Backbone as CSV, one residue per row, in Angstrom:
resi,resn,N_x,N_y,N_z,CA_x,CA_y,CA_z,C_x,C_y,C_z
1,MET,109.730,118.997,124.993,109.808,119.095,123.688,110.563,120.237,123.315
2,LEU,111.537,120.320,122.445,112.327,121.542,121.861,111.720,122.009,120.759
3,PRO,111.257,123.172,120.990,110.445,124.157,119.715,111.599,124.453,118.678
4,VAL,111.464,124.488,117.461,112.008,124.706,116.377,111.493,125.929,115.688
5,TYR,112.471,127.210,115.565,111.978,128.339,114.927,112.780,128.407,113.408
6,ILE,112.215,128.708,112.524,112.804,128.872,111.490,112.548,130.457,110.991
7,CYS,113.369,131.175,110.520,113.467,132.345,109.983,114.204,132.578,108.626
8,GLU,113.370,132.654,107.519,113.724,132.788,106.234,113.049,133.654,105.219
9,ASP,113.733,134.656,104.633,112.712,135.610,103.979,112.105,135.113,102.714
10,GLU,112.685,134.001,102.094,112.367,133.440,100.866,111.069,132.496,101.123
11,GLU,109.875,132.552,100.620,108.917,131.696,100.917,109.020,130.401,100.528
12,LYS,109.655,130.182,99.397,109.771,128.793,98.665,110.928,128.115,99.475
13,ILE,111.899,128.869,99.947,112.904,127.920,100.745,112.413,127.765,102.201
14,ARG,111.652,128.727,102.844,110.959,128.571,104.081,110.190,127.408,104.156
15,ALA,109.333,127.125,103.045,108.457,126.032,103.033,109.304,124.745,103.066
16,ALA,110.403,124.754,102.054,111.341,123.567,101.931,111.761,123.147,103.317
17,LEU,112.254,124.227,104.037,113.128,123.858,105.499,112.082,123.143,106.241
18,LYS,110.926,123.686,106.141,109.810,123.374,107.369,109.380,121.837,106.946
19,GLU,109.298,121.677,105.687,108.777,120.304,105.117,109.955,119.359,105.640
20,TYR,111.282,119.724,105.312,112.286,118.510,105.529,112.622,118.457,107.050
21,LEU,112.482,119.474,107.751,112.625,119.534,109.156,111.620,118.583,109.864
22,GLU,110.394,118.661,109.436,109.028,117.800,109.898,109.331,116.650,109.392
23,LYS,109.794,116.287,108.365,110.039,114.830,108.059,110.857,114.226,108.890
24,GLN,112.336,114.826,109.113,113.253,114.246,109.906,112.971,114.061,111.194
25,ILE,111.946,115.176,111.904,111.651,114.790,113.103,110.510,113.776,113.322
26,MET,109.928,113.447,112.441,109.072,112.320,112.445,109.701,111.092,112.244
27,MET,110.525,111.122,111.027,111.153,109.782,110.914,112.235,109.243,111.970
28,GLU,112.690,110.128,112.662,113.802,109.930,113.672,113.268,109.944,114.966
29,GLY,111.862,110.394,115.181,111.281,110.267,116.518,111.809,111.281,117.519
30,TYR,112.259,112.666,116.792,112.968,113.516,117.903,111.898,114.041,118.658
31,ASP,112.337,114.671,119.810,111.530,115.228,120.997,111.517,116.751,120.460
32,MET,110.877,117.132,119.273,110.968,118.469,118.958,109.609,118.847,118.053
33,GLU,109.549,120.003,117.614,108.282,120.365,117.005,108.628,121.712,116.374
34,ILE,108.061,121.978,115.433,107.991,123.419,114.770,107.156,124.329,115.315
35,ALA,107.911,125.261,115.918,107.035,126.219,116.785,106.570,127.329,115.751
36,LEU,107.358,127.818,115.024,107.054,129.099,114.034,108.032,129.084,112.898
37,CYS,107.443,129.225,111.692,108.301,129.306,110.616,107.682,130.739,109.916
38,SER,108.926,131.770,109.763,108.314,132.957,109.536,109.582,133.570,108.754
39,GLY,109.036,134.738,107.972,110.141,135.600,107.141,110.377,136.743,108.074
40,HIS,109.724,136.972,109.291,109.943,138.217,110.073,110.638,137.984,111.293
41,PRO,111.647,138.727,111.452,112.313,138.318,112.915,111.652,138.934,113.977
42,GLU,111.106,139.837,113.877,110.065,140.479,115.191,109.228,139.140,115.477
43,GLU,108.626,138.656,114.644,107.745,137.373,115.056,108.368,136.411,115.822
44,ILE,109.625,136.067,115.210,110.444,134.968,116.033,110.920,135.555,117.537
45,ILE,111.122,136.720,117.457,111.409,137.211,118.911,110.214,137.218,119.905
46,LYS,109.020,137.726,119.195,107.945,137.605,120.272,107.566,136.055,120.584
47,ALA,107.621,135.124,119.636,107.254,133.813,119.763,108.219,133.180,121.140
48,VAL,109.622,133.684,120.936,110.613,133.343,121.974,110.198,133.963,123.340
49,LYS,110.052,135.286,123.230,109.777,135.772,124.336,108.418,135.152,125.240
50,GLU,107.302,134.635,124.460,106.189,133.959,125.140,106.626,132.363,125.559
51,SER,107.536,132.080,124.895,107.954,130.442,125.221,108.950,130.465,126.233
52,LEU,110.099,131.196,126.416,110.903,131.370,127.510,111.573,129.946,127.769
53,GLY,111.967,129.109,126.778,112.508,127.774,126.862,113.716,127.831,125.801
54,ARG,114.251,126.658,126.171,115.325,126.508,125.270,115.059,125.962,123.836
55,GLY,115.318,126.582,122.748,114.900,126.352,121.400,116.117,125.998,120.314
56,ILE,115.674,125.690,119.209,116.390,125.337,118.143,116.116,126.419,116.982
57,TYR,116.914,127.252,116.507,116.677,128.485,115.336,117.487,128.142,114.170
58,PHE,116.870,127.993,113.124,117.493,127.989,111.730,117.214,129.306,111.313
59,LEU,118.347,129.954,111.116,118.211,131.306,110.726,119.092,131.761,109.386
60,ASP,118.253,132.431,108.553,118.826,133.096,107.337,119.725,134.351,107.689
61,ILE,120.551,134.595,107.059,121.439,135.835,107.269,120.909,137.093,106.937
62,GLU,120.594,136.941,105.420,120.179,138.152,104.892,118.635,138.324,104.719
63,LEU,118.029,139.196,105.621,116.499,139.094,105.583,116.088,140.509,104.810
64,LYS,115.670,140.410,103.564,115.530,141.383,102.730,114.220,142.357,103.487
65,GLY,114.445,143.548,103.464,113.341,144.236,103.922,112.913,144.339,105.337
66,GLU,113.812,143.648,106.118,113.308,143.610,107.777,114.465,144.396,108.412
67,PRO,114.159,144.961,109.534,115.022,146.183,110.329,116.181,145.160,110.942
68,MET,116.418,144.068,110.822,117.632,143.390,111.330,117.872,142.154,110.434
69,ASP,119.360,141.823,110.343,119.738,140.573,109.669,119.464,139.481,110.739
70,GLY,120.057,138.171,109.961,120.080,137.073,110.777,121.169,137.137,112.081
71,PHE,122.170,138.187,111.877,123.089,138.091,112.975,122.342,138.943,114.157
72,GLY,121.750,140.088,113.844,121.091,141.071,114.774,120.006,140.120,115.466
73,LEU,119.145,139.155,114.606,118.415,138.241,115.424,118.928,137.318,116.144
74,GLY,120.118,136.831,115.822,120.832,135.901,116.587,121.063,136.634,118.083
75,GLN,121.562,137.844,118.006,121.763,138.541,119.413,120.741,138.741,120.167
76,GLU,119.553,138.963,119.507,118.196,139.131,120.227,117.733,137.905,121.052
77,ILE,118.138,136.598,120.238,117.849,135.303,120.602,118.500,134.810,121.740
78,ARG,119.759,135.393,121.807,120.865,135.225,122.857,120.199,135.749,124.068
79,LYS,119.796,136.932,123.984,119.480,137.456,125.191,118.167,136.693,125.947
80,LEU,117.299,136.062,125.301,116.251,135.275,125.761,116.627,134.095,125.909
81,ASP,117.391,133.188,125.092,117.855,131.925,125.232,119.156,131.922,124.992
82,SER,119.914,131.880,126.065,121.348,132.003,126.182,121.847,130.512,125.635
83,ARG,120.976,129.359,125.939,121.612,127.951,125.687,120.960,127.457,124.466
84,GLY,120.172,128.203,123.448,119.847,127.708,122.597,120.609,127.426,121.407
85,PHE,119.916,126.464,120.530,121.035,126.249,119.343,120.530,126.915,118.041
86,LEU,121.602,127.780,117.400,121.507,128.544,116.396,122.320,127.866,115.103
87,ILE,121.547,127.876,114.159,121.998,127.018,113.108,121.830,128.246,111.727
88,TYR,122.839,128.789,111.133,122.590,129.862,110.064,122.604,128.996,108.813
89,VAL,121.568,129.265,107.991,121.333,128.690,106.817,121.296,129.883,105.846
90,THR,122.236,129.966,104.895,122.372,131.179,104.040,123.246,130.531,102.836
91,ALA,122.908,131.752,101.777,123.720,131.236,100.366,125.142,132.160,100.430
92,PHE,125.398,132.593,101.642,126.796,133.473,101.410,127.631,132.791,102.476
93,LYS,128.576,131.794,101.971,129.433,130.975,102.734,130.417,131.932,103.243
94,ASP,130.964,132.965,102.592,131.907,134.041,103.223,131.621,134.383,104.363
95,LEU,130.368,134.614,104.870,129.779,135.303,106.104,129.922,134.501,107.216
96,ALA,130.465,133.108,107.254,130.292,132.126,108.249,131.147,132.864,109.468
97,PHE,132.238,133.401,109.293,133.325,133.840,110.327,132.580,134.908,111.216
98,GLU,131.470,135.508,110.463,130.757,136.620,111.261,130.205,136.347,112.640
99,THR,129.707,134.842,112.626,128.979,134.667,113.910,129.958,134.670,114.946
100,PHE,131.287,134.343,114.646,132.429,134.496,115.800,132.238,135.967,116.271
101,ARG,132.402,136.950,115.123,132.566,138.264,115.513,131.241,138.744,116.397
102,TYR,130.106,138.231,116.200,129.260,138.642,117.138,128.873,137.816,118.407
103,HIS,129.936,136.831,118.520,129.867,135.961,119.716,128.424,135.529,119.978
104,LEU,128.104,134.676,119.003,126.909,133.946,118.746,126.684,132.476,119.197
105,GLU,128.040,132.073,119.037,128.067,130.480,119.392,127.272,129.701,118.835
106,ALA,127.259,129.861,117.378,126.373,129.156,116.303,126.743,127.710,116.388
107,LEU,125.852,126.902,116.354,126.057,125.379,116.057,126.756,125.031,114.909
108,ASP,126.208,125.665,113.941,126.685,125.166,112.573,126.116,126.550,111.600
109,TYR,126.787,126.193,110.310,126.761,127.083,109.305,126.401,126.328,107.981
110,ILE,125.150,126.413,107.446,124.825,125.382,106.239,124.511,126.493,105.082
111,VAL,125.378,126.020,103.990,125.118,126.813,102.790,124.106,126.063,101.996
112,LYS,123.089,126.918,101.779,121.711,126.499,100.980,121.657,126.329,99.301
113,GLY,122.817,126.679,98.714,123.072,126.474,97.342,122.906,124.954,96.798
114,ASN,123.185,123.844,97.419,122.897,122.766,97.071,121.967,122.022,98.147
115,PRO,120.785,121.506,97.564,119.870,120.844,98.341,120.257,119.749,99.025
116,GLY,121.146,118.740,98.359,121.562,117.408,98.994,122.402,118.122,100.275
117,LYS,123.269,118.961,100.240,124.026,119.404,101.261,123.262,120.023,102.249
118,LEU,122.276,120.792,102.005,121.426,121.180,102.895,120.663,120.334,103.742
119,LYS,120.142,119.588,103.099,119.437,118.443,104.062,120.600,117.662,104.710
120,GLU,121.560,117.254,104.473,122.845,116.513,105.172,123.215,117.704,106.269
121,GLY,123.153,118.690,106.019,123.582,119.663,107.279,122.659,119.670,108.197
122,ILE,121.387,119.903,107.836,120.070,119.828,108.733,120.269,118.593,109.447
123,ARG,120.091,117.249,108.882,120.332,116.075,109.349,121.337,115.860,110.407
124,HIS,122.259,116.359,110.221,123.646,116.268,111.121,123.237,117.355,112.314
125,CYS,122.865,118.240,112.166,122.702,119.467,113.455,121.569,118.664,114.278
126,LEU,120.499,118.183,113.851,119.553,117.420,114.752,120.149,116.190,115.506
127,GLU,121.023,115.415,114.678,121.762,114.436,115.557,122.486,114.902,116.615
128,ILE,123.272,116.251,116.216,124.315,116.684,117.503,123.451,117.177,118.668
129,ILE,122.310,117.911,118.128,121.498,118.326,119.321,120.975,117.423,120.156
130,THR,120.409,116.140,119.584,119.726,115.087,120.384,120.797,114.718,121.170
131,GLU,121.906,114.322,120.429,122.978,113.714,121.483,123.349,114.598,122.621
132,ARG,123.720,115.775,122.523,124.053,116.759,123.475,122.974,116.917,124.717
133,MET,121.694,116.930,124.132,120.604,116.855,125.199,120.626,115.626,126.076
134,ARG,120.899,114.678,125.379,120.988,113.274,126.254,121.994,113.343,127.133
135,LYS,123.129,113.906,126.672,124.298,113.668,127.731,124.266,114.755,128.844
136,GLU,123.320,115.930,128.601,123.166,117.025,129.539,122.288,116.519,130.519
137,LYS,121.363,115.629,130.097,120.659,115.143,130.946,120.947,113.903,131.690
138,GLY,122.085,113.534,131.273,122.629,112.151,132.160,122.157,110.991,131.546
139,GLU,121.548,111.045,130.404,120.920,109.847,129.781,121.857,109.263,128.918
140,GLU,122.857,108.619,129.676,123.958,107.622,128.764,122.916,106.297,128.813
141,ARG,121.835,106.458,128.104,121.177,105.093,127.970,121.231,104.601,126.613
142,GLU,121.171,103.113,126.458,121.363,102.534,125.343,119.954,102.559,124.548
143,PHE,120.044,102.733,123.336,118.710,102.841,122.380,118.811,101.703,121.556
144,PHE,117.554,101.272,121.305,117.440,100.120,120.417,116.506,100.916,119.152
145,SER,117.144,100.924,117.811,116.598,101.485,116.693,115.979,100.725,115.833
146,VAL,114.920,100.989,115.626,113.934,100.090,114.712,113.104,100.689,113.501
147,LYS,113.011,100.356,112.371,112.327,100.862,111.271,110.982,100.181,111.265
148,VAL,110.009,101.067,111.416,108.575,100.589,111.377,108.049,101.409,110.200
149,MET,107.735,100.580,109.065,106.959,101.372,107.846,108.189,102.377,107.518
150,ASP,107.861,103.554,107.401,108.711,104.746,106.973,109.492,105.497,108.090
151,VAL,109.262,104.863,109.383,109.561,105.893,110.637,110.974,105.009,111.350
152,VAL,111.817,105.553,111.678,112.628,105.012,112.584,112.525,105.124,114.158
153,ARG,112.123,104.336,114.891,112.010,104.430,116.443,113.298,104.412,117.168
154,HIS,113.368,104.919,118.199,114.544,104.917,119.074,113.963,104.564,120.337
155,ILE,114.099,103.054,120.938,113.326,102.884,122.205,114.595,102.646,123.187
156,PRO,114.359,103.057,124.434,115.458,102.808,125.554,115.384,101.287,125.677
157,VAL,116.443,100.604,125.847,116.767,99.055,125.896,116.302,98.961,127.100
158,ASP,116.234,99.678,128.196,115.761,99.328,129.626,114.500,99.242,129.611
159,GLU,113.671,100.020,128.619,112.331,99.911,128.451,111.700,98.836,127.591
160,ILE,112.497,97.907,127.030,112.062,96.867,126.483,111.687,95.630,127.236
161,VAL,110.613,95.197,127.397,110.123,93.888,128.136,110.599,92.535,127.558
162,PHE,110.217,92.305,126.508,110.613,91.133,125.707,110.217,91.277,124.132
163,PHE,111.070,90.411,123.144,110.667,90.371,121.873,109.987,89.077,121.685
164,GLU,109.170,89.082,120.812,108.343,87.802,120.482,108.312,87.482,119.119
165,THR,108.353,86.197,118.545,108.107,86.057,117.008,106.669,86.179,116.833
166,ALA,106.473,86.837,115.716,105.060,87.237,115.512,104.071,86.430,114.739
167,GLY,104.705,85.296,114.428,103.801,84.050,113.828,104.144,84.292,112.157
168,ARG,104.931,85.137,111.843,104.885,85.339,110.501,106.489,85.272,109.990
169,THR,106.791,84.762,109.147,108.373,84.599,108.775,109.078,85.982,108.927
170,HIS,110.123,85.854,109.487,110.811,87.177,109.775,110.208,88.348,110.496
171,ARG,109.219,88.172,111.184,108.334,89.287,111.835,108.465,89.235,113.324
172,ILE,109.043,90.278,114.006,109.230,90.238,115.415,108.256,91.457,115.996
173,GLU,107.756,91.081,117.236,106.922,91.776,118.014,107.846,92.311,119.050
174,LEU,108.191,93.718,119.305,108.648,94.259,120.473,107.664,94.698,121.470
175,HIS,107.873,94.220,122.783,106.733,94.440,123.862,107.597,95.329,124.805
176,GLY,107.252,96.684,124.882,107.852,97.555,125.485,107.104,98.131,126.527
177,LEU,107.526,98.894,127.507,106.708,99.513,128.666,105.779,100.505,128.029
178,ASN,106.364,101.342,127.069,105.321,102.388,126.283,105.136,102.159,124.847
179,ASP,105.614,101.060,124.460,105.404,100.636,122.836,105.176,99.142,122.631
180,ARG,104.532,98.929,121.523,104.352,97.795,120.962,104.532,97.765,119.631
181,LEU,105.575,97.257,119.145,105.860,97.398,117.503,106.213,96.255,116.811
182,ASP,105.727,96.084,115.684,105.904,94.870,114.841,106.868,95.217,113.610
183,PHE,107.910,94.483,113.358,109.200,94.767,112.513,109.635,93.661,111.891
184,ILE,110.455,93.708,110.867,111.087,92.902,110.108,112.469,92.573,110.874
185,GLY,112.663,91.165,111.262,113.869,91.122,112.112,114.314,89.381,112.142
186,SER,115.309,89.144,112.879,115.632,88.000,113.160,116.132,87.789,114.610
187,MET,115.565,86.748,115.424,115.794,86.530,116.833,117.181,86.423,117.128
188,GLN,117.926,85.727,116.137,119.205,85.323,116.590,119.996,86.518,116.212
189,GLU,119.846,87.513,115.533,120.638,88.717,115.341,120.490,89.727,116.467
190,LEU,118.871,89.555,116.935,118.810,90.482,118.194,119.476,90.032,119.380
191,GLU,119.506,88.641,119.590,120.078,88.101,120.635,121.696,88.232,120.619
192,GLU,122.329,88.208,119.354,123.704,88.602,119.306,123.849,90.163,119.765
193,LYS,123.095,90.872,119.044,123.107,92.523,119.214,123.128,92.984,120.759
194,LEU,121.987,92.390,121.463,121.762,92.867,122.760,122.511,92.220,123.921
195,GLY,123.302,91.156,123.724,124.196,90.771,124.596,123.349,90.121,125.816
196,GLY,124.260,90.312,126.978,123.805,89.428,128.059,122.503,89.851,128.913
197,ARG,122.255,91.444,128.510,120.894,91.778,129.400,119.591,91.131,128.903
198,PHE,119.867,90.280,127.586,118.471,89.693,127.157,118.803,88.257,127.003
199,LEU,117.696,87.453,127.597,118.046,86.172,127.259,116.890,85.201,126.282
200,ARG,117.545,84.408,125.764,116.478,83.545,124.653,115.743,82.407,125.585
201,VAL,115.029,82.779,126.218,114.468,81.566,127.138,113.496,80.484,126.327
202,HIS,113.088,80.818,124.841,112.327,80.080,124.132,112.565,80.436,122.756
203,ARG,112.240,79.512,121.838,112.477,79.825,120.408,111.604,80.972,119.954
204,ALA,110.658,81.392,120.625,109.595,82.408,120.539,109.912,83.691,121.081
205,TYR,110.764,83.610,122.167,110.904,84.849,123.113,112.290,85.083,123.654
206,LEU,112.508,86.574,123.393,113.926,87.062,124.019,113.339,87.965,125.071
207,VAL,113.932,87.755,126.316,113.376,88.619,127.365,114.551,89.591,127.961
208,ASN,113.956,90.544,128.515,114.997,91.420,129.138,114.892,90.969,130.733
209,VAL,116.108,90.438,131.053,116.247,89.695,132.388,115.719,90.678,133.404
210,GLU,116.139,92.206,133.377,115.912,93.267,134.229,114.552,93.407,134.253
211,GLN,113.424,92.774,133.310,112.304,93.230,133.686,111.257,91.894,134.068
212,ILE,112.163,90.798,134.425,111.397,89.743,135.106,110.995,89.779,136.403
213,GLY,109.615,89.728,136.555,109.124,89.677,137.773,109.147,88.608,138.802
214,GLU,108.573,87.434,138.083,108.853,85.974,138.912,108.504,84.982,137.914
215,LEU,109.033,83.684,138.451,109.052,82.540,137.604,107.793,81.557,138.033
216,ASN,107.079,81.061,137.302,106.232,79.851,137.483,107.116,78.656,136.929
217,LEU,107.633,77.801,137.938,108.425,76.766,137.448,107.705,75.686,136.919
218,LYS,106.402,75.440,137.722,105.577,74.276,137.296,104.826,74.391,135.731
219,ASP,104.634,75.748,135.483,103.906,76.114,134.390,104.961,76.370,133.170
220,ARG,106.175,76.511,133.693,107.467,77.170,132.711,106.985,78.503,132.237
221,GLU,106.534,79.275,133.193,106.038,80.720,132.706,106.757,81.666,133.289
222,ILE,106.873,82.741,132.769,107.515,84.071,133.175,106.739,84.994,133.167
223,ARG,106.481,85.782,134.382,105.679,86.759,134.621,106.725,88.181,134.593
224,MET,106.394,88.864,133.817,107.158,90.115,133.785,106.593,91.279,134.520
225,LYS,107.507,92.358,135.011,107.119,93.300,135.990,105.744,94.011,135.479
226,ASN,105.672,94.035,134.114,104.472,94.937,133.527,103.334,93.746,133.831
227,GLY,103.241,92.648,133.902,102.327,91.727,133.922,102.185,90.700,132.709
228,GLU,102.857,90.946,131.890,102.844,90.131,130.669,103.574,88.843,131.002
229,LYS,103.076,87.691,130.133,103.676,86.557,130.639,104.429,85.870,129.217
230,CYS,105.516,85.175,129.472,106.184,84.267,128.178,106.610,82.937,128.830
231,MET,106.560,81.950,127.981,106.865,80.672,128.186,108.363,80.520,128.175
232,PHE,109.025,79.711,128.851,110.321,79.272,128.767,110.478,77.690,128.697
233,SER,111.655,77.486,127.964,111.793,75.944,127.610,112.389,75.203,129.020
234,ARG,112.271,74.018,128.978,112.533,73.228,129.959,114.128,73.442,130.136
235,GLY,114.961,73.467,129.244,116.519,73.539,129.321,116.782,74.992,129.873
236,MET,116.088,76.073,129.882,116.137,77.470,130.206,116.393,77.434,132.065
237,LYS,115.676,76.684,132.452,115.041,76.674,133.959,116.608,77.069,134.860
238,GLY,117.652,76.274,134.571,118.753,76.534,135.397,119.290,78.044,135.189
239,ARG,119.331,78.470,133.842,120.019,79.720,133.466,119.010,81.010,134.068
240,LEU,117.735,80.676,134.088,116.698,81.667,134.573,116.935,81.859,135.981
241,LEU,117.122,80.605,136.719,117.334,80.785,138.132,118.706,81.455,138.531
242,GLU,119.646,81.390,137.697,120.967,81.960,137.960,120.870,83.549,137.788
243,LYS,119.932,83.979,136.904,119.547,85.370,136.823,118.852,86.138,137.533
244,MET,118.053,85.183,138.258,117.032,85.872,139.183,117.599,86.397,140.505
């Protein structure tokens, strides 16, 4: 899990940044957490020393009354975390080019005068970081995104076992290796979206072919690798045998 550090000297802005970051992390299901939110650069440095891992840093540039500014803090962070993600959040747009002079390799520079643009900038940064981490780990996996209540979940497609109609109109239940989610959707749309990897074996079931363990032809039953069972219609017998 990537730790997120915030260093901002204005308490009101610091609280707003923390609240919005926590909301985005929760809604998008990012593998991140707020590790420290402070107005003092020494506290950030101390926390990073104790963590000794890759992190995400949202830093103000002008830190009033502190022994160093955001650029100095960025330099100290780089000594401890050379691969961390530095994002500068400041009211001084003209200072953006200073990050290059200090050789800080900042991911982005967000101007905090406009709340809407600030939120959009933060959202964009988190998306970029998540995508970079996936690529670095070699995770060129396909993800299925689904909204459950007010939270968007991203489930690896290869971890989905099957989809089942939940007995209520337009309700679908996702059976995964690590998740079981109920959401509003259409089996037909899912079938079209997920392509050949999934097979509509019954009007109530859309199964991941790669997760099929065995077929019970007599009872027209599919046993999935995780032990769960699905029914299949008489007309799907041939298709299933081809896929096995």
